[in-house]
CSV table of C-alpha atoms and ligand atoms in Angstrom, one decimal:
chain,number,residue,atom,x,y,z
A,1,MET,CA,102.0,111.4,90.4
A,2,ASN,CA,101.9,112.9,93.6
A,3,LEU,CA,102.6,109.7,96.0
A,4,ASP,CA,101.8,111.6,99.2
A,5,ARG,CA,97.8,111.7,97.9
A,6,ALA,CA,98.5,108.0,97.2
A,7,VAL,CA,99.9,106.9,100.6
A,8,GLY,CA,97.4,109.2,102.1
A,9,VAL,CA,94.2,106.9,100.9
A,10,LEU,CA,95.6,103.8,102.8
A,11,LEU,CA,96.9,105.9,106.0
A,12,GLY,CA,93.9,108.0,106.3
A,13,ALA,CA,91.5,104.7,106.0
A,14,ALA,CA,93.2,103.1,108.6
A,15,ALA,CA,93.4,106.1,110.8
A,16,GLY,CA,89.9,106.6,110.4
A,17,ASP,CA,89.4,102.9,111.2
A,18,ALA,CA,91.1,102.9,114.3
A,19,LEU,CA,89.7,106.2,115.5
A,20,GLY,CA,86.7,105.1,115.4
A,21,VAL,CA,86.9,101.3,116.5
A,22,PRO,CA,86.5,102.6,120.3
A,23,TYR,CA,83.1,103.9,119.6
A,24,GLU,CA,81.7,101.3,117.2
A,25,TYR,CA,77.7,101.3,117.9
A,26,GLY,CA,77.9,102.7,121.2
A,27,SER,CA,80.8,100.7,122.6
A,28,ARG,CA,81.9,103.6,124.4
A,29,PRO,CA,80.3,107.4,124.3
A,30,LEU,CA,80.6,109.5,121.9
A,31,PRO,CA,83.0,112.1,122.0
A,32,GLY,CA,81.1,115.3,123.6
A,33,PRO,CA,81.0,118.7,122.5
A,34,GLY,CA,84.9,120.0,122.5
A,35,GLU,CA,86.0,116.8,123.2
A,36,GLN,CA,88.0,114.7,120.6
A,37,ALA,CA,87.9,111.1,119.6
A,38,HIS,CA,91.2,109.3,120.4
A,39,MET,CA,92.5,105.8,119.3
A,40,LEU,CA,91.8,103.9,122.6
A,41,GLY,CA,91.1,100.3,121.4
A,42,GLY,CA,88.5,98.3,122.7
A,43,GLY,CA,85.0,98.4,120.2
A,44,LEU,CA,83.6,95.4,119.1
A,45,GLY,CA,86.9,93.3,118.2
A,46,GLY,CA,88.6,94.3,121.4
A,47,TYR,CA,91.4,95.8,119.2
A,48,ALA,CA,94.7,97.0,120.8
A,49,PRO,CA,95.0,101.3,120.8
A,50,GLY,CA,96.1,101.9,117.1
A,51,GLN,CA,95.0,98.8,116.1
A,52,TRP,CA,92.7,98.8,112.8
A,53,SER,CA,89.4,96.5,111.9
A,54,ASP,CA,88.1,94.4,109.6
A,55,ASP,CA,87.9,97.4,107.4
A,56,THR,CA,91.1,98.0,106.9
A,57,GLU,CA,92.2,94.3,106.8
A,58,MET,CA,90.0,93.4,104.1
A,59,ALA,CA,91.5,96.7,102.6
A,60,CYS,CA,95.0,95.0,102.7
A,61,VAL,CA,93.9,92.3,100.8
A,62,ILE,CA,92.9,93.9,98.0
A,63,ALA,CA,96.1,96.3,98.3
A,64,GLU,CA,98.7,93.3,98.4
A,65,VAL,CA,97.1,91.9,95.3
A,66,ALA,CA,97.0,95.4,93.5
A,67,ALA,CA,100.7,95.8,94.9
A,68,ALA,CA,101.7,93.0,93.1
A,69,GLY,CA,100.8,94.7,89.9
A,70,ALA,CA,97.4,93.0,89.1
A,71,ASP,CA,94.6,94.4,87.0
A,72,LEU,CA,91.7,93.8,89.5
A,73,ARG,CA,89.2,93.4,86.6
A,74,ASP,CA,91.0,89.9,85.6
A,75,GLU,CA,89.6,86.7,86.8
A,76,ALA,CA,93.0,85.5,88.0
A,77,ALA,CA,93.3,88.7,90.5
A,78,LEU,CA,90.0,88.2,91.8
A,79,ASP,CA,90.8,84.5,92.6
A,80,ARG,CA,93.8,85.9,94.5
A,81,VAL,CA,91.5,88.2,96.3
A,82,ALA,CA,88.7,85.7,97.2
A,83,VAL,CA,92.0,83.7,98.6
A,84,GLY,CA,93.0,86.2,100.3
A,85,PHE,CA,89.2,87.1,101.8
A,86,LEU,CA,89.2,83.7,103.2
A,87,ARG,CA,92.6,83.5,104.5
A,88,TRP,CA,91.7,86.4,106.7
A,89,TYR,CA,88.3,84.8,107.9
A,90,ALA,CA,90.6,81.6,108.6
A,91,ASP,CA,92.8,83.7,111.2
A,92,GLY,CA,90.0,84.7,113.1
A,93,PRO,CA,89.3,88.2,112.8
A,94,ALA,CA,88.0,90.0,115.7
A,95,ASP,CA,85.0,91.3,114.3
A,96,ILE,CA,83.3,90.4,111.0
A,97,GLY,CA,79.9,91.9,109.2
A,98,MET,CA,77.7,89.7,109.3
A,99,GLN,CA,76.8,89.6,105.3
A,100,THR,CA,80.7,89.0,104.8
A,101,SER,CA,80.7,86.2,107.5
A,102,ALA,CA,77.7,84.7,105.8
A,103,VAL,CA,79.3,84.5,102.3
A,104,LEU,CA,83.1,83.5,103.5
A,105,GLY,CA,81.9,80.7,106.1
A,106,PRO,CA,80.6,78.5,103.9
A,107,LEU,CA,84.0,78.4,101.3
A,108,HIS,CA,86.3,77.7,104.4
A,109,GLY,CA,89.3,75.8,102.3
A,110,THR,CA,88.5,76.9,98.7
A,111,ASP,CA,91.2,76.3,96.3
A,112,GLU,CA,92.5,79.8,94.3
A,113,ALA,CA,91.4,78.4,91.0
A,114,GLY,CA,87.6,79.6,91.1
A,115,ALA,CA,87.9,81.1,94.1
A,116,ALA,CA,86.3,84.1,93.0
A,117,ALA,CA,83.3,82.3,91.3
A,118,ARG,CA,82.2,80.2,94.4
A,119,MET,CA,82.4,83.3,95.9
A,120,ARG,CA,79.9,85.9,93.7
A,121,ALA,CA,77.7,82.6,93.5
A,122,ARG,CA,77.3,82.2,97.5
A,123,ALA,CA,76.7,86.3,97.6
A,124,ALA,CA,74.1,85.8,94.6
A,125,GLU,CA,72.8,82.9,96.6
A,126,LEU,CA,72.5,85.1,99.6
A,127,HIS,CA,70.9,88.1,97.9
A,128,ALA,CA,68.2,85.8,96.4
A,129,ARG,CA,67.4,84.2,99.6
A,130,THR,CA,67.2,87.4,102.0
A,131,GLY,CA,67.0,90.2,99.5
A,132,ARG,CA,69.5,92.1,102.0
A,133,THR,CA,73.4,92.3,101.0
A,134,ALA,CA,73.4,96.0,100.5
A,135,GLY,CA,75.7,96.2,103.6
A,136,ASN,CA,78.9,98.7,104.1
A,137,GLY,CA,81.1,95.8,104.3
A,138,SER,CA,82.4,96.5,100.5
A,139,LEU,CA,82.6,100.0,100.3
A,140,MET,CA,84.5,99.8,103.9
A,141,ARG,CA,87.6,97.9,101.8
A,142,THR,CA,87.7,99.6,98.7
A,143,ALA,CA,90.2,102.2,98.3
A,144,PRO,CA,92.8,100.2,96.9
A,145,VAL,CA,90.6,99.3,93.9
A,146,ALA,CA,91.0,103.0,92.8
A,147,LEU,CA,94.7,102.9,93.9
A,148,ALA,CA,95.3,99.8,91.4
A,149,HIS,CA,93.8,101.8,88.5
A,150,LEU,CA,94.7,105.6,89.1
A,151,GLY,CA,93.4,107.7,85.7
A,152,ASP,CA,91.7,105.4,84.2
A,153,PRO,CA,88.0,105.5,85.2
A,154,ASP,CA,86.5,102.8,83.2
A,155,ALA,CA,89.1,100.1,84.7
A,156,ILE,CA,88.2,101.8,88.4
A,157,ALA,CA,84.3,101.3,87.7
A,158,ALA,CA,84.6,97.8,86.5
A,159,ALA,CA,87.1,96.8,89.2
A,160,ALA,CA,85.4,98.5,91.8
A,161,HIS,CA,82.3,96.4,90.8
A,162,ALA,CA,83.9,93.3,90.6
A,163,VAL,CA,85.5,93.4,93.7
A,164,SER,CA,82.4,94.7,95.6
A,165,GLY,CA,80.4,92.1,94.0
A,166,LEU,CA,82.3,89.0,95.5
A,167,THR,CA,80.8,89.4,98.9
A,168,HIS,CA,78.1,92.1,98.3
A,169,HIS,CA,75.6,90.9,95.2
A,170,ASP,CA,73.3,94.1,95.7
A,171,PRO,CA,74.1,97.0,92.7
A,172,GLN,CA,74.0,99.6,95.5
A,173,ALA,CA,76.8,98.2,96.9
A,174,GLY,CA,79.0,98.1,93.6
A,175,GLU,CA,77.5,101.6,92.6
A,176,ALA,CA,78.8,103.0,96.2
A,177,CYS,CA,82.2,101.7,95.5
A,178,VAL,CA,82.6,102.8,92.2
A,179,LEU,CA,81.5,106.5,93.0
A,180,TRP,CA,84.1,106.3,96.1
A,181,CYS,CA,86.6,105.3,94.4
A,182,LEU,CA,86.2,107.8,91.2
A,183,ALA,CA,86.2,110.3,94.1
A,184,ILE,CA,89.3,108.9,95.8
A,185,ASP,CA,90.8,108.6,91.6
A,186,HIS,CA,90.4,112.3,91.4
A,187,ALA,CA,91.5,113.5,94.6
A,188,VAL,CA,94.9,111.8,94.3
A,189,ARG,CA,95.4,113.1,91.1
A,190,THR,CA,94.1,116.6,91.7
A,191,GLY,CA,93.8,117.5,95.4
A,192,GLU,CA,90.4,117.9,95.0
A,193,LEU,CA,87.2,116.5,96.9
A,194,ASP,CA,84.3,115.9,94.3
A,195,VAL,CA,82.3,113.0,94.6
A,196,ARG,CA,80.3,113.8,91.9
A,197,VAL,CA,82.9,112.6,89.4
A,198,GLY,CA,81.3,109.5,89.0
A,199,LEU,CA,77.6,110.2,89.0
A,200,GLY,CA,77.8,109.4,85.3
A,201,ARG,CA,78.7,106.0,85.8
A,202,VAL,CA,76.2,104.9,88.9
A,203,GLY,CA,72.0,105.0,88.8
A,204,PRO,CA,70.4,108.4,88.8
A,205,GLY,CA,69.2,108.1,92.4
A,206,TRP,CA,72.2,109.2,93.9
A,207,SER,CA,72.7,112.7,93.3
A,208,ALA,CA,69.8,113.7,95.2
A,209,LEU,CA,71.3,111.0,97.5
A,210,LEU,CA,74.8,113.3,98.1
A,211,ASP,CA,72.6,116.4,98.3
A,212,GLU,CA,71.0,115.2,101.4
A,213,ALA,CA,74.6,114.2,102.8
A,214,GLU,CA,75.7,117.3,101.9
A,215,CYS,CA,72.6,119.6,104.0
A,216,ALA,CA,73.0,117.3,107.2
A,217,THR,CA,75.7,116.6,109.9
A,218,PRO,CA,77.1,112.7,109.9
A,219,ASP,CA,74.8,111.7,112.8
A,220,ARG,CA,71.9,111.9,110.5
A,221,PHE,CA,72.9,108.9,108.9
A,222,ALA,CA,73.8,107.0,112.1
A,223,ALA,CA,70.5,104.8,112.9
A,224,SER,CA,70.9,103.3,109.2
A,225,ASN,CA,74.7,103.8,108.6
A,226,GLY,CA,75.2,99.7,108.3
A,227,TRP,CA,73.3,100.3,105.0
A,228,VAL,CA,76.0,101.0,102.2
A,229,VAL,CA,74.2,104.1,101.2
A,230,ALA,CA,73.7,105.8,104.3
A,231,ALA,CA,77.3,104.7,105.5
A,232,LEU,CA,78.7,106.7,102.0
A,233,GLN,CA,76.4,109.7,103.0
A,234,GLY,CA,77.9,110.0,106.8
A,235,ALA,CA,81.1,109.2,105.0
A,236,TRP,CA,80.7,112.6,102.4
A,237,SER,CA,78.9,114.7,105.0
A,238,ALA,CA,82.0,114.1,107.4
A,239,VAL,CA,84.3,115.4,104.1
A,240,VAL,CA,82.2,118.2,103.3
A,241,HIS,CA,81.6,119.8,106.8
A,242,GLY,CA,85.1,118.2,108.4
A,243,GLY,CA,87.4,121.2,106.4
A,244,GLY,CA,90.5,118.9,106.7
A,245,LEU,CA,91.8,115.4,107.1
A,246,GLN,CA,91.8,115.4,111.1
A,247,THR,CA,88.6,117.2,111.8
A,248,GLY,CA,86.7,115.2,109.3
A,249,LEU,CA,87.4,111.8,110.9
A,250,GLN,CA,86.8,113.5,114.0
A,251,ALA,CA,83.3,114.6,112.3
A,252,ALA,CA,82.6,111.3,110.9
A,253,VAL,CA,83.3,109.2,114.1
A,254,ARG,CA,81.5,111.5,116.2
A,255,GLY,CA,78.2,110.9,113.8
A,256,GLY,CA,77.9,107.5,115.3
A,257,GLY,CA,76.6,104.4,114.3
A,258,ASP,CA,79.0,102.4,112.1
A,259,THR,CA,81.9,104.8,113.5
A,260,ASP,CA,85.2,102.8,112.0
A,261,THR,CA,83.6,102.2,108.7
A,262,VAL,CA,82.3,105.4,108.2
A,263,ALA,CA,85.2,107.1,109.1
A,264,ALA,CA,87.8,104.6,106.9
A,265,ILE,CA,85.3,105.3,104.1
A,266,ALA,CA,85.9,109.1,104.9
A,267,GLY,CA,89.5,108.8,105.7
A,268,ALA,CA,90.6,107.3,102.5
A,269,LEU,CA,89.2,109.9,100.3
A,270,LEU,CA,90.4,112.7,102.5
A,271,GLY,CA,93.9,111.0,102.7
A,272,ALA,CA,93.6,111.5,98.6
A,273,ALA,CA,93.1,115.3,98.8
A,274,TYR,CA,95.5,115.9,101.7
A,275,GLY,CA,98.0,113.2,101.7
A,276,GLY,CA,99.7,110.8,104.0
A,277,SER,CA,102.0,113.9,105.5
A,278,ALA,CA,98.2,115.1,106.7
A,279,VAL,CA,98.1,111.7,109.1
A,280,PRO,CA,99.6,112.8,112.4
A,281,GLY,CA,102.4,111.3,113.3
A,282,ARG,CA,101.4,110.2,116.8
A,283,TRP,CA,98.8,108.2,114.7
A,284,ARG,CA,100.9,106.4,112.3
A,285,ARG,CA,102.9,105.6,114.9
A,286,MET,CA,100.3,103.8,116.7
A,287,LEU,CA,98.5,102.2,113.8
A,288,HIS,CA,99.1,98.5,113.3
A,289,GLY,CA,96.9,95.3,112.2
A,290,TRP,CA,96.3,92.4,110.5
A,291,PRO,CA,97.9,91.1,108.4
A,292,GLY,CA,101.0,92.3,110.9
A,293,LEU,CA,101.5,95.5,109.0
A,294,ARG,CA,102.1,99.2,110.4
A,295,SER,CA,102.0,102.5,108.8
A,296,ARG,CA,105.3,102.1,106.8
A,297,ASP,CA,103.8,98.8,105.2
A,298,LEU,CA,100.7,100.5,104.1
A,299,THR,CA,102.9,103.1,102.9
A,300,ARG,CA,104.5,100.4,101.0
A,301,LEU,CA,101.9,98.8,99.7
A,302,ALA,CA,100.0,102.0,98.3
A,303,ILE,CA,103.0,103.3,96.5
A,304,LEU,CA,103.4,100.1,94.5
A,305,ALA,CA,99.7,99.7,93.7
A,306,ALA,CA,99.7,103.3,92.4
A,307,GLN,CA,102.7,102.3,90.3
A,308,ARG,CA,101.6,98.8,89.0
A,309,GLY,CA,103.3,96.9,91.1
A,310,ARG,CA,106.6,98.5,90.0
A,311,PRO,CA,109.1,100.2,92.5
A,312,ASP,CA,111.3,103.0,91.2
A,313,ARG,CA,114.6,102.4,89.3
A,314,ASP,CA,116.4,102.1,92.8
A,315,GLY,CA,113.9,99.5,94.3
A,316,TRP,CA,112.2,102.0,96.5
A,317,PRO,CA,110.0,101.2,98.2
A,318,SER,CA,110.7,97.3,98.3
A,319,ALA,CA,114.5,96.8,98.2
A,320,PRO,CA,116.0,96.0,101.9
A,321,THR,CA,118.4,98.6,101.2
A,322,LEU,CA,119.1,101.4,98.9
A,323,ASP,CA,122.2,102.1,97.2
A,324,THR,CA,121.3,105.8,95.9
A,325,TYR,CA,123.6,108.2,98.2
A,326,PRO,CA,127.4,107.4,97.2
A,327,GLY,CA,128.5,110.6,98.4
A,328,SER,CA,126.8,110.5,101.7
A,329,SER,CA,129.5,110.4,104.3
A,330,ARG,CA,129.5,106.9,106.5
A,331,ARG,CA,130.9,108.5,109.2
A,332,VAL,CA,129.2,108.9,112.7
A,333,VAL,CA,130.0,111.3,115.2
A,334,PRO,CA,128.8,112.0,119.4
A,335,HIS,CA,126.2,114.6,119.8
A,336,PRO,CA,128.0,117.6,121.3
A,337,ASP,CA,125.6,117.5,124.3
A,338,ASP,CA,125.5,113.8,124.9
A,339,PRO,CA,128.6,111.8,123.8
A,340,GLY,CA,126.3,108.9,124.0
A,341,VAL,CA,124.3,109.6,120.7
A,342,LEU,CA,126.2,109.1,117.8
A,343,LEU,CA,125.1,111.1,114.8
A,344,GLY,CA,125.3,110.0,111.2
A,345,ALA,CA,123.8,110.8,107.8
A,346,VAL,CA,121.8,108.3,105.2
A,347,GLY,CA,125.4,107.3,103.9
A,348,ALA,CA,126.1,105.6,107.4
A,349,LEU,CA,122.9,103.5,108.4
A,350,ARG,CA,122.8,100.0,107.9
A,351,PRO,CA,120.2,97.6,108.8
A,352,GLY,CA,119.8,96.9,112.3
A,353,VAL,CA,122.0,99.3,114.1
A,354,ALA,CA,120.0,102.5,115.0
A,355,ASP,CA,117.7,103.2,117.2
A,356,ALA,CA,116.1,106.3,115.8
A,357,VAL,CA,116.1,107.7,112.3
A,358,VAL,CA,115.0,111.1,111.0
A,359,SER,CA,115.2,110.9,107.5
A,360,LEU,CA,114.3,113.5,104.6
A,361,CYS,CA,115.6,110.7,102.3
A,362,ARG,CA,114.2,107.7,100.9
A,363,LEU,CA,115.5,104.5,102.9
A,364,GLY,CA,115.5,100.8,101.9
A,365,ALA,CA,112.3,98.6,103.8
A,366,GLU,CA,115.0,97.5,106.0
A,367,GLU,CA,117.1,100.3,107.2
A,368,ALA,CA,115.3,101.6,109.6
A,369,PRO,CA,113.8,100.1,113.2
A,370,ARG,CA,110.2,99.1,113.2
A,371,ALA,CA,108.3,100.6,115.6
A,372,GLY,CA,107.0,98.6,118.5
A,373,SER,CA,111.1,97.2,118.5
A,374,ARG,CA,113.5,99.0,120.1
A,375,ARG,CA,114.5,101.0,117.3
A,376,ALA,CA,112.4,103.5,115.5
A,377,THR,CA,112.3,106.0,112.6
A,378,THR,CA,110.5,108.9,111.0
A,379,SER,CA,110.9,110.0,107.1
A,380,ARG,CA,109.4,112.6,104.8
A,381,CYS,CA,109.7,110.2,102.1
A,382,GLY,CA,107.3,108.3,103.0
A,383,SER,CA,109.5,104.9,103.3
A,384,SER,CA,109.2,105.0,107.0
A,385,THR,CA,107.0,107.1,109.2
A,386,GLU,CA,107.2,105.4,112.6
A,387,ARG,CA,109.1,106.4,115.2
A,388,THR,CA,108.6,104.9,119.1
A,389,ARG,CA,111.5,107.0,120.6
A,390,THR,CA,114.3,109.0,119.7
A,391,SER,CA,117.3,108.0,121.7
A,392,THR,CA,120.4,106.6,120.4
A,393,TRP,CA,122.4,105.4,117.4
A,394,ARG,CA,124.5,102.6,119.5
A,395,ALA,CA,124.7,98.8,119.5
A,396,CYS,CA,126.9,97.1,116.6
A,397,TRP,CA,127.8,100.6,115.0
A,398,PRO,CA,130.9,99.9,112.9
A,399,THR,CA,133.2,102.8,113.7
A,400,ARG,CA,134.3,104.3,116.7
A,401,ARG,CA,132.5,105.4,119.5
A,402,PRO,CA,133.1,107.5,123.0
A,403,SER,CA,134.2,105.3,125.8
B,1,MG,MG1,85.5,97.6,111.7
């Protein structure tokens, strides 16, 4: 399995989300010709720069259940997802879709046992009363479903329907999730972008809708992209016309309307094809959000979900420390041009002692400092991809240091 592409599913979605937040529904003018969107924060929820919004917040709930190895078709797993959504709602999200709010609000305090059934019933009642439950709120969070069942299209289709149906009763919402998750699965496994791989599992109208998306730019769908169909069309248009992960996300945001959601949807598929390593480091360092996670946490969740909840034989990416480099030197030496900087290999690494880590090796979850702290890290293996500054290794170092 290509773990970089699995990681790209969550990092790409979060990057699109945070990139689109500032411009959501005209919160600020869209980037003009020749200008780039930036993770400026703000938007409808008053977010911090680099902070993701409800799209990724709800995706994290699903990802955490999947990362524990759950089969998302099981009612017990769906109960955990439902309770996770309610926990998120109780924490007072800064922004929430009207349809999702209408379903979750009355269920406050629901016990885990039977939570999914009560949520589905509430979603069905809302549909019966309004006839309008095809918002984009289940598509925006669906990406982890593909990770949980990579290589199993039957399971992906069933799980995508089930997780979507917790809050979105309209079949259009479920079919959009099926189509997108199967495209993500295909992209992770092959590196190819082809949203049509799932057409045999959805209604006959989708092929023409995809044709329309491919013949138009994302702004064509801006006026109605709160609707799941237009959101999927806008995202696919951005993927098709973008030509890469960054350019695709820029195209999604530039399309306007529900910018963070369309870019989050597009980002999950773009990341699946181009990999987490295609998400620029400057973006990965900025990304953060509920429930207190950063890029490295999304990396861990994606890997565990893709591996059915199982870390590798060394415990990566869950174990706090890894004892896999016994031959690596434990010594540190002063930098020849700056003796205040101590350099060491992975064998010398201890939790809590380094200000910065630049590593091509897999690292334990606690061996590298977190962005936002005084310490930081970057790693090519995806276990640690944040860096706030590259300064010194110092403090508590268990060997000599220059005076
Ligand atoms: Mg949002």
